[in-house]
Amino acid sequence: QVQLVESGGGLVQAGGSLRLSCAASGRTFSSSNMGWFRQAPGKERDFVAGIRWSDGRTYAADSVKGRFTISRVNAKNTVYLQMNSLKPEDTGVYYCAALLGMDRDYVHEYEYAYWGQGTQVTVSS
């Protein structure tokens, strides 16, 4: 069982930066594949970035490549999402997610077993 709590959301102007944190509880964090998703108002929840458990390999959606960076510190049971050069279209509720499984890329919502409650990110123009 993994419990996830996000923090770090807020209101920022376009071009600004935010860092989201996701604190995980449970002994399986270090062997969990982690991901960030976001959901804009009236839209489906979309994949943003992910990180594998074994080698820390990261991957991201095309819309955020070069601007967002996912990272993890296993000793702190925490995964981060550094968001730079934010745009109004990045606005939404950001969710942290986890799964136990093979060491590969996971980009679909249904693949993740554990979810946080979400944190709001609003980017003003």
CSV table of C-alpha atoms in Angstrom, one decimal:
chain,number,residue,atom,x,y,z
A,1,GLN,CA,0.0,0.0,0.0
A,2,VAL,CA,1.3,3.5,-0.9
A,3,GLN,CA,-0.3,6.7,0.2
A,4,LEU,CA,0.6,9.9,-1.6
A,5,VAL,CA,0.3,13.6,-0.6
A,6,GLU,CA,1.0,16.4,-3.1
A,7,SER,CA,2.0,19.9,-2.2
A,8,GLY,CA,3.5,23.0,-3.9
A,9,GLY,CA,0.7,24.1,-6.1
A,10,GLY,CA,-0.4,27.7,-6.4
A,11,LEU,CA,-0.9,30.7,-8.6
A,12,VAL,CA,2.0,31.8,-10.9
A,13,GLN,CA,2.4,34.1,-13.8
A,14,ALA,CA,3.2,32.8,-17.3
A,15,GLY,CA,7.0,32.2,-17.6
A,16,GLY,CA,7.3,31.5,-13.9
A,17,SER,CA,8.3,28.3,-12.0
A,18,LEU,CA,6.8,26.0,-9.4
A,19,ARG,CA,8.1,22.8,-7.8
A,20,LEU,CA,5.6,20.2,-6.8
A,21,SER,CA,6.3,17.6,-4.2
A,22,CYS,CA,4.7,14.2,-3.6
A,23,ALA,CA,5.4,12.6,-0.2
A,24,ALA,CA,4.8,8.8,-0.1
A,25,SER,CA,4.2,6.5,2.8
A,26,GLY,CA,4.9,2.8,2.7
A,27,ARG,CA,7.9,0.6,2.5
A,28,THR,CA,7.5,0.0,-1.3
A,29,PHE,CA,8.2,3.6,-2.4
A,30,SER,CA,11.8,2.8,-3.6
A,31,SER,CA,10.5,0.0,-5.8
A,32,SER,CA,7.5,2.0,-7.2
A,33,ASN,CA,7.3,3.6,-10.6
A,34,MET,CA,6.1,7.2,-10.1
A,35,GLY,CA,4.2,9.6,-12.3
A,36,TRP,CA,2.6,13.0,-12.5
A,37,PHE,CA,-0.7,13.6,-14.3
A,38,ARG,CA,-2.8,16.7,-14.7
A,39,GLN,CA,-6.4,17.5,-15.3
A,40,ALA,CA,-7.6,20.8,-16.8
A,41,PRO,CA,-11.2,21.9,-16.2
A,42,GLY,CA,-13.6,19.9,-18.3
A,43,LYS,CA,-10.9,17.7,-19.7
A,44,GLU,CA,-9.5,14.2,-19.0
A,45,ARG,CA,-6.5,13.5,-16.8
A,46,ASP,CA,-3.4,13.5,-18.9
A,47,PHE,CA,0.1,12.1,-18.3
A,48,VAL,CA,2.8,14.6,-17.6
A,49,ALA,CA,6.0,12.8,-16.6
A,50,GLY,CA,7.2,9.6,-15.1
A,51,ILE,CA,10.3,8.1,-13.4
A,52,ARG,CA,11.3,4.4,-13.2
A,53,TRP,CA,12.1,2.9,-9.8
A,54,SER,CA,15.3,1.0,-10.6
A,55,ASP,CA,17.5,3.3,-12.7
A,56,GLY,CA,15.7,6.6,-12.3
A,57,ARG,CA,15.1,6.9,-16.0
A,58,THR,CA,12.6,9.7,-16.7
A,59,TYR,CA,10.2,10.4,-19.5
A,60,ALA,CA,7.7,13.1,-20.2
A,61,ALA,CA,4.8,14.2,-22.5
A,62,ASP,CA,5.9,16.2,-25.5
A,63,SER,CA,4.0,19.2,-24.3
A,64,VAL,CA,6.3,19.6,-21.2
A,65,LYS,CA,9.6,18.3,-22.5
A,66,GLY,CA,12.4,20.8,-21.9
A,67,ARG,CA,10.3,22.7,-19.3
A,68,PHE,CA,9.3,20.1,-16.7
A,69,THR,CA,11.6,17.7,-14.8
A,70,ILE,CA,10.6,14.8,-12.6
A,71,SER,CA,13.0,13.5,-10.0
A,72,ARG,CA,12.9,11.4,-6.8
A,73,VAL,CA,14.7,11.0,-3.5
A,74,ASN,CA,14.1,7.6,-2.2
A,75,ALA,CA,15.7,8.4,1.2
A,76,LYS,CA,12.9,11.0,1.6
A,77,ASN,CA,10.1,8.9,0.0
A,78,THR,CA,9.5,12.0,-2.2
A,79,VAL,CA,9.1,12.6,-5.9
A,80,TYR,CA,9.3,16.1,-7.4
A,81,LEU,CA,8.0,17.9,-10.5
A,82,GLN,CA,10.0,21.0,-11.3
A,83,MET,CA,8.0,23.2,-13.7
A,84,ASN,CA,9.7,26.0,-15.5
A,85,SER,CA,8.5,28.4,-18.3
A,86,LEU,CA,4.9,27.8,-17.2
A,87,LYS,CA,2.2,28.6,-19.7
A,88,PRO,CA,-1.6,29.2,-19.1
A,89,GLU,CA,-2.3,25.9,-20.7
A,90,ASP,CA,-0.4,24.2,-17.9
A,91,THR,CA,-3.2,25.1,-15.5
A,92,GLY,CA,-5.0,22.2,-13.8
A,93,VAL,CA,-5.0,19.9,-10.9
A,94,TYR,CA,-1.8,17.9,-10.7
A,95,TYR,CA,-1.8,14.4,-9.3
A,96,CYS,CA,1.0,12.1,-8.2
A,97,ALA,CA,0.6,8.4,-8.9
A,98,ALA,CA,2.4,5.2,-8.1
A,99,LEU,CA,2.5,1.6,-9.2
A,100,LEU,CA,4.4,-1.5,-8.5
A,101,GLY,CA,5.4,-3.3,-11.6
A,102,MET,CA,8.0,-4.0,-14.3
A,103,ASP,CA,10.6,-1.3,-14.8
A,104,ARG,CA,9.3,0.4,-18.0
A,105,ASP,CA,7.5,3.6,-19.1
A,106,TYR,CA,3.9,4.0,-17.9
A,107,VAL,CA,1.8,6.8,-19.5
A,108,HIS,CA,-1.7,5.6,-19.0
A,109,GLU,CA,-3.9,6.6,-16.1
A,110,TYR,CA,-5.3,3.0,-15.7
A,111,GLU,CA,-1.9,1.6,-15.1
A,112,TYR,CA,-1.4,3.4,-11.8
A,113,ALA,CA,-2.8,1.9,-8.7
A,114,TYR,CA,-2.2,4.7,-6.2
A,115,TRP,CA,-3.1,8.3,-6.4
A,116,GLY,CA,-2.8,11.5,-4.3
A,117,GLN,CA,-5.5,14.0,-3.8
A,118,GLY,CA,-4.1,16.5,-6.2
A,119,THR,CA,-2.8,20.1,-6.0
A,120,GLN,CA,-4.0,23.0,-8.0
A,121,VAL,CA,-1.7,24.9,-10.4
A,122,THR,CA,-3.0,28.1,-12.0
A,123,VAL,CA,-0.9,30.0,-14.5
A,124,SER,CA,-2.1,33.5,-15.3
A,125,SER,CA,-1.3,35.2,-18.6
